[in-house]
mmCIF file of C-alpha atoms in Angstrom:
data_model
loop_
_atom_site.group_PDB
_atom_site.id
_atom_site.type_symbol
_atom_site.label_atom_id
_atom_site.label_comp_id
_atom_site.label_asym_id
_atom_site.label_seq_id
_atom_site.Cartn_x
_atom_site.Cartn_y
_atom_site.Cartn_z
ATOM 1 C CA MET Z 201 145.054 98.513 13.635
ATOM 2 C CA PRO Z 202 147.881 96.696 13.932
ATOM 3 C CA THR Z 203 151.540 97.619 12.458
ATOM 4 C CA PRO Z 204 152.189 95.864 8.718
ATOM 5 C CA THR Z 205 154.827 93.249 9.826
ATOM 6 C CA LEU Z 206 158.024 93.157 7.698
ATOM 7 C CA ALA Z 207 156.913 90.219 5.867
ATOM 8 C CA ASP Z 208 153.658 91.821 4.663
ATOM 9 C CA ARG Z 209 155.121 94.737 2.957
ATOM 10 C CA LEU Z 210 158.519 93.102 1.434
ATOM 11 C CA PRO Z 211 156.447 92.333 -1.549
ATOM 12 C CA ALA Z 212 155.233 95.260 -2.231
ATOM 13 C CA ASP Z 213 158.657 96.887 -1.573
ATOM 14 C CA ILE Z 214 160.396 94.746 -4.225
ATOM 15 C CA THR Z 215 157.880 94.955 -6.782
ATOM 16 C CA ALA Z 216 158.487 98.972 -6.418
ATOM 17 C CA ILE Z 217 162.085 97.902 -6.781
ATOM 18 C CA ALA Z 218 161.719 95.629 -9.812
ATOM 19 C CA GLU Z 219 159.360 98.372 -11.443
ATOM 20 C CA SER Z 220 162.063 101.802 -11.234
ATOM 21 C CA CYS Z 221 165.273 99.834 -12.361
ATOM 22 C CA SER Z 222 165.190 100.399 -16.308
ATOM 23 C CA GLU Z 223 167.516 97.832 -17.155
ATOM 24 C CA LEU Z 224 165.776 95.365 -14.753
ATOM 25 C CA ARG Z 225 166.734 92.237 -17.481
ATOM 26 C CA ALA Z 226 170.327 93.343 -17.892
ATOM 27 C CA GLY Z 227 170.923 93.332 -13.838
ATOM 28 C CA ALA Z 228 168.339 90.885 -12.718
ATOM 29 C CA LEU Z 229 171.205 88.601 -11.274
ATOM 30 C CA GLU Z 230 172.786 91.210 -9.157
ATOM 31 C CA MET Z 231 169.177 92.603 -8.289
ATOM 32 C CA ALA Z 232 168.371 88.636 -7.133
ATOM 33 C CA VAL Z 233 171.785 88.157 -5.251
ATOM 34 C CA SER Z 234 171.119 91.640 -3.910
ATOM 35 C CA VAL Z 235 167.528 90.562 -3.190
ATOM 36 C CA ARG Z 236 168.432 88.009 -1.928
ATOM 37 C CA ARG Z 237 170.784 88.740 1.083
ATOM 38 C CA LEU Z 238 168.701 91.362 2.213
ATOM 39 C CA LEU Z 239 165.797 89.090 2.936
ATOM 40 C CA GLU Z 240 167.935 87.067 4.965
ATOM 41 C CA ALA Z 241 169.136 90.608 6.518
ATOM 42 C CA LEU Z 242 165.637 91.897 7.115
ATOM 43 C CA ALA Z 243 164.490 87.939 8.273
ATOM 44 C CA ALA Z 244 167.048 88.147 11.521
ATOM 45 C CA VAL Z 245 165.558 91.986 12.234
ATOM 46 C CA ASP Z 246 161.741 91.020 11.764
ATOM 47 C CA ALA Z 247 162.676 87.969 14.362
ATOM 48 C CA SER Z 248 164.128 90.827 16.878
ATOM 49 C CA LEU Z 249 161.116 92.891 16.554
ATOM 50 C CA ALA Z 250 158.059 90.502 17.291
ATOM 51 C CA THR Z 251 159.985 90.004 20.466
ATOM 52 C CA VAL Z 252 159.975 93.171 21.482
ATOM 53 C CA ALA Z 253 163.754 93.253 21.025
ATOM 54 C CA PRO Z 254 165.692 95.705 19.809
ATOM 55 C CA PRO Z 255 167.880 94.268 16.396
ATOM 56 C CA THR Z 256 171.250 93.169 17.357
ATOM 57 C CA THR Z 257 174.060 95.213 16.224
ATOM 58 C CA ASP Z 258 175.200 92.598 13.649
ATOM 59 C CA SER Z 259 171.642 92.161 12.580
ATOM 60 C CA LEU Z 260 171.274 95.922 11.404
ATOM 61 C CA GLY Z 261 175.137 96.294 10.260
ATOM 62 C CA ALA Z 262 174.059 92.750 8.100
ATOM 63 C CA VAL Z 263 171.262 95.070 6.659
ATOM 64 C CA ALA Z 264 173.391 98.121 5.597
ATOM 65 C CA ASP Z 265 175.822 96.090 3.840
ATOM 66 C CA THR Z 266 173.740 93.865 2.003
ATOM 67 C CA SER Z 267 171.709 97.519 0.933
ATOM 68 C CA ALA Z 268 175.172 99.036 0.391
ATOM 69 C CA ALA Z 269 176.392 96.791 -1.730
ATOM 70 C CA SER Z 270 172.854 96.672 -3.322
ATOM 71 C CA ALA Z 271 173.082 100.637 -3.634
ATOM 72 C CA ASN Z 272 175.564 100.848 -6.536
ATOM 73 C CA PRO Z 273 173.865 102.744 -9.807
ATOM 74 C CA PRO Z 274 172.304 100.840 -11.700
ATOM 75 C CA THR Z 275 170.541 99.198 -9.417
ATOM 76 C CA PRO Z 276 167.839 101.712 -7.451
ATOM 77 C CA ALA Z 277 168.963 101.916 -3.504
ATOM 78 C CA THR Z 278 166.039 103.937 -3.063
ATOM 79 C CA GLY Z 279 163.373 101.159 -2.194
ATOM 80 C CA LEU Z 280 166.090 99.030 -0.792
ATOM 81 C CA GLN Z 281 166.791 101.925 1.925
ATOM 82 C CA THR Z 282 163.278 102.783 2.046
ATOM 83 C CA THR Z 283 162.985 99.457 3.490
ATOM 84 C CA THR Z 284 165.000 99.583 6.200
ATOM 85 C CA THR Z 285 164.435 102.937 6.913
ATOM 86 C CA SER Z 286 161.175 102.980 7.505
ATOM 87 C CA LEU Z 287 160.884 99.286 9.759
ATOM 88 C CA PRO Z 288 158.513 99.392 12.373
ATOM 89 C CA THR Z 289 159.800 99.896 15.804
ATOM 90 C CA PRO Z 290 158.390 98.461 19.220
ATOM 91 C CA ALA Z 291 158.183 102.208 19.955
ATOM 92 C CA ALA Z 292 155.718 102.902 17.449
ATOM 93 C CA ASP Z 293 153.894 100.643 18.888
ATOM 94 C CA SER Z 294 150.980 102.437 19.891
ATOM 95 C CA SER Z 295 149.648 99.451 22.109
ATOM 96 C CA GLY Z 296 152.396 100.095 24.302
ATOM 97 C CA SER Z 297 152.488 102.584 27.860
ATOM 98 C CA GLU Z 298 154.623 105.579 27.744
ATOM 99 C CA ALA Z 299 156.396 103.982 30.249
ATOM 100 C CA ASP Z 300 156.732 101.164 28.477
ATOM 101 C CA ARG Z 301 158.031 103.016 25.115
ATOM 102 C CA SER Z 302 160.865 104.671 27.291
ATOM 103 C CA THR Z 303 162.673 101.844 28.304
ATOM 104 C CA PRO Z 304 166.042 101.113 26.990
ATOM 105 C CA GLU Z 305 164.744 97.632 25.560
ATOM 106 C CA CYS Z 306 162.223 99.983 23.904
ATOM 107 C CA ARG Z 307 163.464 102.781 22.503
ATOM 108 C CA PRO Z 308 163.106 103.222 18.236
ATOM 109 C CA THR Z 309 166.327 101.875 16.573
ATOM 110 C CA PRO Z 310 167.981 104.113 14.498
ATOM 111 C CA PRO Z 311 167.383 103.294 10.863
ATOM 112 C CA ALA Z 312 169.550 100.468 9.289
ATOM 113 C CA SER Z 313 170.576 102.669 6.387
ATOM 114 C CA VAL Z 314 172.140 105.618 7.790
ATOM 115 C CA THR Z 315 174.986 104.149 7.610
ATOM 116 C CA VAL Z 316 174.668 103.034 3.815
ATOM 117 C CA PRO Z 317 175.151 106.680 2.158
ATOM 118 C CA SER Z 318 179.048 106.463 3.022
ATOM 119 C CA MET Z 319 179.167 103.440 1.260
ATOM 120 C CA VAL Z 320 177.621 103.394 -1.710
ATOM 121 C CA ALA Z 321 179.504 106.134 -3.295
ATOM 122 C CA ARG Z 322 182.071 103.841 -4.588
ATOM 123 C CA PRO Z 323 181.888 100.883 -1.739
ATOM 124 C CA ASP Z 324 184.973 99.283 -3.231
ATOM 125 C CA ALA Z 325 187.237 102.637 -3.284
ATOM 126 C CA GLY Z 326 189.255 101.265 -0.099
ATOM 127 C CA THR Z 327 189.829 98.012 -1.119
ATOM 128 C CA ARG Z 328 190.972 98.627 -4.536
ATOM 129 C CA THR Z 329 193.571 101.635 -2.758
ATOM 130 C CA ILE Z 330 194.924 99.430 -0.012
ATOM 131 C CA ALA Z 331 194.947 96.792 -2.644
ATOM 132 C CA SER Z 332 196.977 98.962 -5.455
ATOM 133 C CA ILE Z 333 199.506 99.730 -2.393
ATOM 134 C CA LEU Z 334 200.413 96.742 -1.681
ATOM 135 C CA LEU Z 335 200.513 94.755 -4.740
ATOM 136 C CA ALA Z 336 203.129 98.228 -5.662
ATOM 137 C CA GLY Z 337 204.843 96.924 -2.654
ATOM 138 C CA GLN Z 338 204.612 99.791 -0.921
ATOM 139 C CA PRO Z 339 203.641 100.593 3.152
ATOM 140 C CA ALA Z 340 200.092 100.799 3.068
ATOM 141 C CA THR Z 341 199.698 101.496 7.386
ATOM 142 C CA ALA Z 342 198.751 104.779 7.035
ATOM 143 C CA GLN Z 343 196.172 104.238 4.239
ATOM 144 C CA ALA Z 344 195.020 101.593 6.024
ATOM 145 C CA ARG Z 345 194.072 103.244 9.328
ATOM 146 C CA MET Z 346 192.673 105.938 7.287
ATOM 147 C CA ARG Z 347 189.880 103.158 5.922
ATOM 148 C CA GLY Z 348 189.971 101.326 8.506
ATOM 149 C CA VAL Z 349 191.087 98.437 7.017
ATOM 150 C CA GLU Z 350 193.619 95.978 8.416
ATOM 151 C CA ILE Z 351 196.997 94.970 6.950
ATOM 152 C CA GLU Z 352 197.419 91.329 8.099
ATOM 153 C CA GLY Z 353 200.597 89.301 7.698
ATOM 154 C CA SER Z 354 200.041 87.196 5.022
ATOM 155 C CA TYR Z 355 197.862 86.846 1.779
ATOM 156 C CA TYR Z 356 196.413 84.523 -0.605
ATOM 157 C CA VAL Z 357 197.457 86.270 -3.884
ATOM 158 C CA LEU Z 358 194.133 85.387 -7.168
ATOM 159 C CA GLY Z 359 195.004 86.026 -10.521
ATOM 160 C CA LEU Z 360 191.393 86.334 -11.581
ATOM 161 C CA ARG Z 361 189.895 85.892 -15.075
ATOM 162 C CA ILE Z 362 186.450 86.545 -16.043
ATOM 163 C CA PRO Z 363 184.921 85.646 -19.713
ATOM 164 C CA THR Z 364 182.974 87.637 -21.816
ATOM 165 C CA HIS Z 365 179.492 86.765 -21.888
ATOM 166 C CA PRO Z 366 177.825 84.773 -24.714
ATOM 167 C CA GLY Z 367 175.076 86.969 -24.428
ATOM 168 C CA GLU Z 368 177.358 90.826 -24.541
ATOM 169 C CA ARG Z 369 178.409 89.551 -28.219
ATOM 170 C CA HIS Z 370 175.458 89.710 -29.301
ATOM 171 C CA VAL Z 371 174.608 93.383 -31.572
ATOM 172 C CA ALA Z 372 171.706 94.171 -29.845
ATOM 173 C CA VAL Z 373 173.254 94.144 -26.576
ATOM 174 C CA ASP Z 374 175.122 96.703 -25.205
ATOM 175 C CA GLY Z 375 177.939 94.693 -23.420
ATOM 176 C CA LYS Z 376 179.725 97.212 -20.691
ATOM 177 C CA PRO Z 377 176.931 97.297 -18.219
ATOM 178 C CA VAL Z 378 176.521 94.208 -18.128
ATOM 179 C CA ALA Z 379 180.300 93.580 -17.619
ATOM 180 C CA ARG Z 380 180.253 96.314 -14.978
ATOM 181 C CA ARG Z 381 177.109 94.509 -13.197
ATOM 182 C CA ARG Z 382 178.374 91.075 -13.673
ATOM 183 C CA LEU Z 383 181.623 92.570 -12.221
ATOM 184 C CA ARG Z 384 179.869 94.211 -9.015
ATOM 185 C CA CYS Z 385 178.184 90.880 -8.900
ATOM 186 C CA VAL Z 386 182.002 89.322 -8.617
ATOM 187 C CA GLN Z 387 183.039 91.344 -5.464
ATOM 188 C CA ALA Z 388 179.790 91.746 -3.830
ATOM 189 C CA GLU Z 389 180.219 87.782 -3.621
ATOM 190 C CA LEU Z 390 184.215 88.881 -2.613
ATOM 191 C CA ALA Z 391 183.122 90.754 0.173
ATOM 192 C CA ALA Z 392 180.331 88.262 1.689
ATOM 193 C CA ARG Z 393 182.670 85.175 1.443
ATOM 194 C CA CYS Z 394 185.601 86.723 3.096
ATOM 195 C CA ALA Z 395 183.660 89.110 5.676
ATOM 196 C CA GLY Z 396 184.960 92.167 4.535
ATOM 197 C CA LYS Z 397 188.685 90.524 4.223
ATOM 198 C CA ALA Z 398 188.990 90.645 0.768
ATOM 199 C CA LEU Z 399 191.174 93.621 -1.240
ATOM 200 C CA TRP Z 400 190.917 93.895 -4.949
ATOM 201 C CA VAL Z 401 191.902 95.619 -7.435
ATOM 202 C CA LEU Z 402 189.529 94.417 -10.027
ATOM 203 C CA GLY Z 403 188.585 95.627 -13.817
ATOM 204 C CA MET Z 404 185.526 93.777 -16.073
ATOM 205 C CA THR Z 405 188.564 91.451 -17.677
ATOM 206 C CA GLY Z 406 189.683 90.283 -14.343
ATOM 207 C CA GLY Z 407 192.631 91.089 -11.982
ATOM 208 C CA THR Z 408 194.047 90.790 -8.833
ATOM 209 C CA VAL Z 409 192.143 89.667 -5.412
ATOM 210 C CA LEU Z 410 193.774 89.883 -1.761
ATOM 211 C CA ILE Z 411 192.655 87.438 0.593
ATOM 212 C CA PRO Z 412 193.665 87.086 4.524
ATOM 213 C CA GLU Z 413 194.860 84.020 5.429
ATOM 214 C CA SER Z 414 192.962 84.543 8.414
ATOM 215 C CA ALA Z 415 189.595 84.986 6.636
ATOM 216 C CA THR Z 416 189.712 81.639 4.666
ATOM 217 C CA GLU Z 417 191.027 78.313 4.413
ATOM 218 C CA ALA Z 418 193.446 76.807 1.802
ATOM 219 C CA THR Z 419 191.147 74.474 0.959
ATOM 220 C CA GLU Z 420 187.972 76.804 0.232
ATOM 221 C CA LEU Z 421 189.443 78.627 -2.192
ATOM 222 C CA ASP Z 422 187.959 76.133 -5.260
ATOM 223 C CA GLY Z 423 184.521 76.544 -3.020
ATOM 224 C CA LEU Z 424 184.732 80.216 -3.953
ATOM 225 C CA ILE Z 425 185.849 80.470 -7.665
ATOM 226 C CA THR Z 426 182.550 77.969 -8.094
ATOM 227 C CA ALA Z 427 180.367 80.822 -5.904
ATOM 228 C CA LEU Z 428 182.132 83.604 -7.863
ATOM 229 C CA SER Z 429 181.225 81.649 -10.652
ATOM 230 C CA ALA Z 430 177.582 80.878 -10.202
ATOM 231 C CA VAL Z 431 176.682 84.511 -9.036
ATOM 232 C CA ALA Z 432 178.824 86.264 -12.632
ATOM 233 C CA GLN Z 433 177.401 83.329 -14.780
ATOM 234 C CA VAL Z 434 180.182 82.620 -16.858
ATOM 235 C CA ALA Z 435 182.598 80.303 -15.958
ATOM 236 C CA LEU Z 436 186.296 81.784 -13.649
ATOM 237 C CA THR Z 437 189.583 80.669 -14.339
ATOM 238 C CA ALA Z 438 192.254 81.775 -11.373
ATOM 239 C CA THR Z 439 195.436 81.095 -10.108
ATOM 240 C CA VAL Z 440 196.785 81.741 -6.361
ATOM 241 C CA MET Z 441 199.824 81.947 -4.441
ATOM 242 C CA HIS Z 442 200.398 82.345 -0.867
ATOM 243 C CA SER Z 443 202.585 84.982 -0.018
ATOM 244 C CA ALA Z 444 203.484 87.747 3.056
ATOM 245 C CA THR Z 445 202.390 90.638 2.884
ATOM 246 C CA CYS Z 446 206.259 92.289 2.034
ATOM 247 C CA ASP Z 447 206.453 89.770 -1.282
ATOM 248 C CA VAL Z 448 202.459 90.327 -2.582
ATOM 249 C CA PRO Z 449 203.784 92.389 -5.571
ATOM 250 C CA GLY Z 450 206.353 89.101 -6.584
ATOM 251 C CA ALA Z 451 203.584 86.672 -6.310
ATOM 252 C CA ALA Z 452 200.996 88.709 -8.033
ATOM 253 C CA GLU Z 453 203.250 88.275 -10.627
ATOM 254 C CA GLN Z 454 203.565 85.371 -10.410
ATOM 255 C CA ALA Z 455 200.000 84.191 -9.864
ATOM 256 C CA HIS Z 456 199.063 85.902 -13.120
ATOM 257 C CA GLU Z 457 201.980 84.581 -15.065
ATOM 258 C CA LEU Z 458 200.226 81.207 -14.432
ATOM 259 C CA LEU Z 459 197.085 82.793 -15.122
ATOM 260 C CA ASP Z 460 198.623 83.631 -18.689
ATOM 261 C CA ILE Z 461 199.898 80.202 -19.230
ATOM 262 C CA ALA Z 462 196.599 78.373 -18.266
ATOM 263 C CA HIS Z 463 194.746 80.958 -20.496
ATOM 264 C CA ARG Z 464 196.747 80.534 -23.815
ATOM 265 C CA LEU Z 465 196.853 76.476 -22.843
ATOM 266 C CA ARG Z 466 193.155 76.847 -22.770
ATOM 267 C CA CYS Z 467 192.482 74.429 -19.560
ATOM 268 C CA ALA Z 468 189.407 74.870 -18.352
ATOM 269 C CA PRO Z 469 188.003 76.966 -16.264
ATOM 270 C CA GLY Z 470 188.539 76.645 -12.244
ATOM 271 C CA LEU Z 471 191.493 77.084 -9.553
ATOM 272 C CA TYR Z 472 195.065 76.442 -10.851
ATOM 273 C CA ARG Z 473 197.583 76.571 -8.096
ATOM 274 C CA PHE Z 474 201.215 76.919 -8.604
ATOM 275 C CA ASP Z 475 201.796 72.910 -8.102
ATOM 276 C CA ASP Z 476 199.205 72.398 -10.927
ATOM 277 C CA LEU Z 477 201.428 74.232 -13.857
ATOM 278 C CA ALA Z 478 204.946 74.130 -12.584
ATOM 279 C CA MET Z 479 206.348 71.845 -15.035
ATOM 280 C CA GLU Z 480 204.174 74.112 -17.821
ATOM 281 C CA TYR Z 481 205.835 77.378 -15.660
ATOM 282 C CA GLN Z 482 209.271 76.007 -16.277
ATOM 283 C CA LEU Z 483 208.598 75.359 -19.561
ATOM 284 C CA THR Z 484 207.913 79.021 -20.667
ATOM 285 C CA ARG Z 485 211.421 79.723 -19.246
ATOM 286 C CA PRO Z 486 214.120 80.909 -22.170
ATOM 287 C CA GLY Z 487 216.458 78.826 -22.990
ATOM 288 C CA PRO Z 488 217.760 76.173 -25.484
ATOM 289 C CA GLY Z 489 215.623 73.835 -23.728
ATOM 290 C CA ARG Z 490 212.398 75.901 -24.697
ATOM 291 C CA ASP Z 491 213.621 76.425 -28.633
ATOM 292 C CA TYR Z 492 214.205 72.951 -28.995
ATOM 293 C CA LEU Z 493 210.695 71.877 -27.551
ATOM 294 C CA GLY Z 494 208.836 74.602 -29.329
ATOM 295 C CA ALA Z 495 210.185 73.381 -32.665
ATOM 296 C CA LEU Z 496 209.028 69.861 -32.814
ATOM 297 C CA LEU Z 497 205.226 71.144 -33.645
ATOM 298 C CA ASP Z 498 206.789 73.219 -36.349
ATOM 299 C CA PRO Z 499 205.281 70.600 -38.621
ATOM 300 C CA LEU Z 500 201.890 71.940 -37.415
ATOM 301 C CA ASP Z 501 202.267 75.445 -38.774
ATOM 302 C CA GLU Z 502 200.735 74.596 -41.441
ATOM 303 C CA TYR Z 503 197.636 73.022 -39.980
ATOM 304 C CA PRO Z 504 195.978 75.488 -37.795
ATOM 305 C CA GLU Z 505 192.906 73.169 -37.415
ATOM 306 C CA LEU Z 506 195.504 70.387 -35.913
ATOM 307 C CA LEU Z 507 197.562 72.917 -33.055
ATOM 308 C CA GLU Z 508 193.967 73.876 -32.201
ATOM 309 C CA THR Z 509 193.030 70.818 -31.717
ATOM 310 C CA LEU Z 510 196.186 69.455 -30.075
ATOM 311 C CA ARG Z 511 195.543 72.709 -27.684
ATOM 312 C CA ARG Z 512 191.912 72.086 -26.526
ATOM 313 C CA HIS Z 513 192.264 68.565 -26.108
ATOM 314 C CA LEU Z 514 195.400 68.772 -23.575
ATOM 315 C CA GLY Z 515 193.224 71.536 -22.030
ATOM 316 C CA ASN Z 516 190.200 69.034 -21.516
ATOM 317 C CA ASP Z 517 192.264 66.266 -19.977
ATOM 318 C CA LEU Z 518 192.408 64.535 -23.200
ATOM 319 C CA ASN Z 519 188.095 64.311 -23.034
ATOM 320 C CA ARG Z 520 187.708 63.896 -26.688
ATOM 321 C CA ARG Z 521 184.033 64.138 -26.496
ATOM 322 C CA ARG Z 522 184.777 67.783 -24.022
ATOM 323 C CA THR Z 523 186.702 68.679 -27.076
ATOM 324 C CA ALA Z 524 184.647 67.852 -29.829
ATOM 325 C CA ARG Z 525 181.589 70.200 -28.817
ATOM 326 C CA GLY Z 526 184.551 72.631 -28.194
ATOM 327 C CA LEU Z 527 185.414 72.911 -31.810
ATOM 328 C CA GLY Z 528 181.731 71.942 -33.174
ATOM 329 C CA VAL Z 529 183.075 68.814 -34.535
ATOM 330 C CA HIS Z 530 182.143 64.990 -34.554
ATOM 331 C CA ALA Z 531 184.623 62.848 -32.218
ATOM 332 C CA ASN Z 532 185.735 61.044 -34.862
ATOM 333 C CA THR Z 533 187.266 63.838 -36.929
ATOM 334 C CA VAL Z 534 188.922 64.406 -32.856
ATOM 335 C CA ASP Z 535 189.863 60.688 -32.873
ATOM 336 C CA TYR Z 536 191.289 61.390 -36.813
ATOM 337 C CA ARG Z 537 193.351 64.829 -36.107
ATOM 338 C CA LEU Z 538 195.155 63.346 -32.920
ATOM 339 C CA LYS Z 539 196.505 60.196 -35.556
ATOM 340 C CA ARG Z 540 197.732 62.919 -38.093
ATOM 341 C CA ILE Z 541 198.894 65.060 -35.290
ATOM 342 C CA GLY Z 542 201.408 61.547 -34.517
ATOM 343 C CA ARG Z 543 202.479 60.967 -37.911
ATOM 344 C CA LEU Z 544 203.662 64.948 -38.850
ATOM 345 C CA THR Z 545 205.305 65.037 -34.808
ATOM 346 C CA GLY Z 546 206.409 61.970 -34.638
ATOM 347 C CA PHE Z 547 205.121 61.675 -31.355
ATOM 348 C CA ASP Z 548 201.553 59.752 -30.995
ATOM 349 C CA PRO Z 549 198.792 61.310 -28.646
ATOM 350 C CA SER Z 550 198.516 57.925 -27.744
ATOM 351 C CA GLN Z 551 200.624 56.991 -25.561
ATOM 352 C CA SER Z 552 202.049 58.864 -22.479
ATOM 353 C CA ALA Z 553 205.768 59.087 -23.473
ATOM 354 C CA GLY Z 554 204.770 60.916 -27.295
ATOM 355 C CA LEU Z 555 201.614 62.943 -25.063
ATOM 356 C CA TRP Z 556 204.044 64.504 -22.304
ATOM 357 C CA TYR Z 557 206.445 65.868 -25.104
ATOM 358 C CA LEU Z 558 203.589 66.928 -27.059
ATOM 359 C CA ARG Z 559 202.460 68.480 -23.754
ATOM 360 C CA SER Z 560 206.016 70.413 -22.791
ATOM 361 C CA ALA Z 561 206.712 71.102 -27.315
ATOM 362 C CA LEU Z 562 203.377 73.477 -26.868
ATOM 363 C CA VAL Z 563 203.455 75.155 -23.958
ATOM 364 C CA ALA Z 564 207.039 75.931 -25.157
ATOM 365 C CA HIS Z 565 205.939 76.446 -28.931
ATOM 366 C CA THR Z 566 203.435 79.136 -27.395
ATOM 367 C CA TYR Z 567 205.594 80.390 -26.047
ATOM 368 C CA ARG Z 568 208.407 80.862 -28.386
ATOM 369 C CA ALA Z 569 205.502 82.488 -31.103
ATOM 370 C CA ALA Z 570 204.603 85.045 -28.826
ATOM 371 C CA GLY Z 571 208.096 85.864 -28.569
ATOM 372 C CA GLU Z 572 208.820 85.867 -32.154
ATOM 373 C CA HIS Z 573 205.960 88.338 -32.920
ATOM 374 C CA ALA Z 574 206.911 90.480 -29.318
ATOM 375 C CA ASP Z 575 209.992 90.874 -31.771
ATOM 376 C CA GLN Z 576 208.453 91.815 -34.640
#
């Protein structure tokens, strides 16, 4: 009787995985990403077996890496690993002669998942440890050598914010398990897109990511954030600085200052570089200029809906319809509020000069108010 091909077995194996996952509904996204990657890796192995050639090291490594990424609880690893450990090999085909089975090409191939247990427990432990050392400005060479991590000369330092998914706010949903699964999806996508070279210190609401310059191009970072947003099912906001390894701590601090600015100003999700927020960054520095600009919006303190409208409108790149949707009001209401802001402050938001002052004043006002609350 011919040995069932991997393609014949996969539907049953995947069904068994799904049935064994008691929290599949909440973890469906993570499972889908894992299964898709595993199918791609297994297809390469199956193609090798079909031609009576041993699977390559790269194809088996892809299966092992994908299985390890999928093995984090609560996604059940048993079914995924069983599929890889019981792969049919040419040596198991009874139609071949004893001599054929003794040749190097037909010797049994060690199961791909034998390498998985060492990675299953904490797949991000090494990346987190090395990242923490670099972010603290400490020598990381010894730890990196122990963990098989190569320290490179320069990094893209990203500050990352992961917002809460609207579904997590439902009273019937425990948001923490969902947030943990989303974080694992982000980590798996980071590892896949950066050839396993990315380092990170990430929590459920975000953190810091270090990507070696050799692992990606600067122009690819926007696409990376888009991909991370897709697997997380929420729109992420990130900021990036480029830095030599020895300057990583300062670059991380600056990246998170930029991220704080983007968050306070309700900037649209996406990736921001220093050039995008240079003016806003400078306006946050304490001094008489910030105090003067911040005071320009004092007339709006009694009208929080006007201040929020201005903040959202500027964050939406002056798109009144998007601002209206975000506020839950009609677009004409946005127009009315903007005109009222002009009358109260003396700066017309429909004019370039007035808009420049209002944008600058909003940055200064936000940080001045935060400083006053901190002093109280």
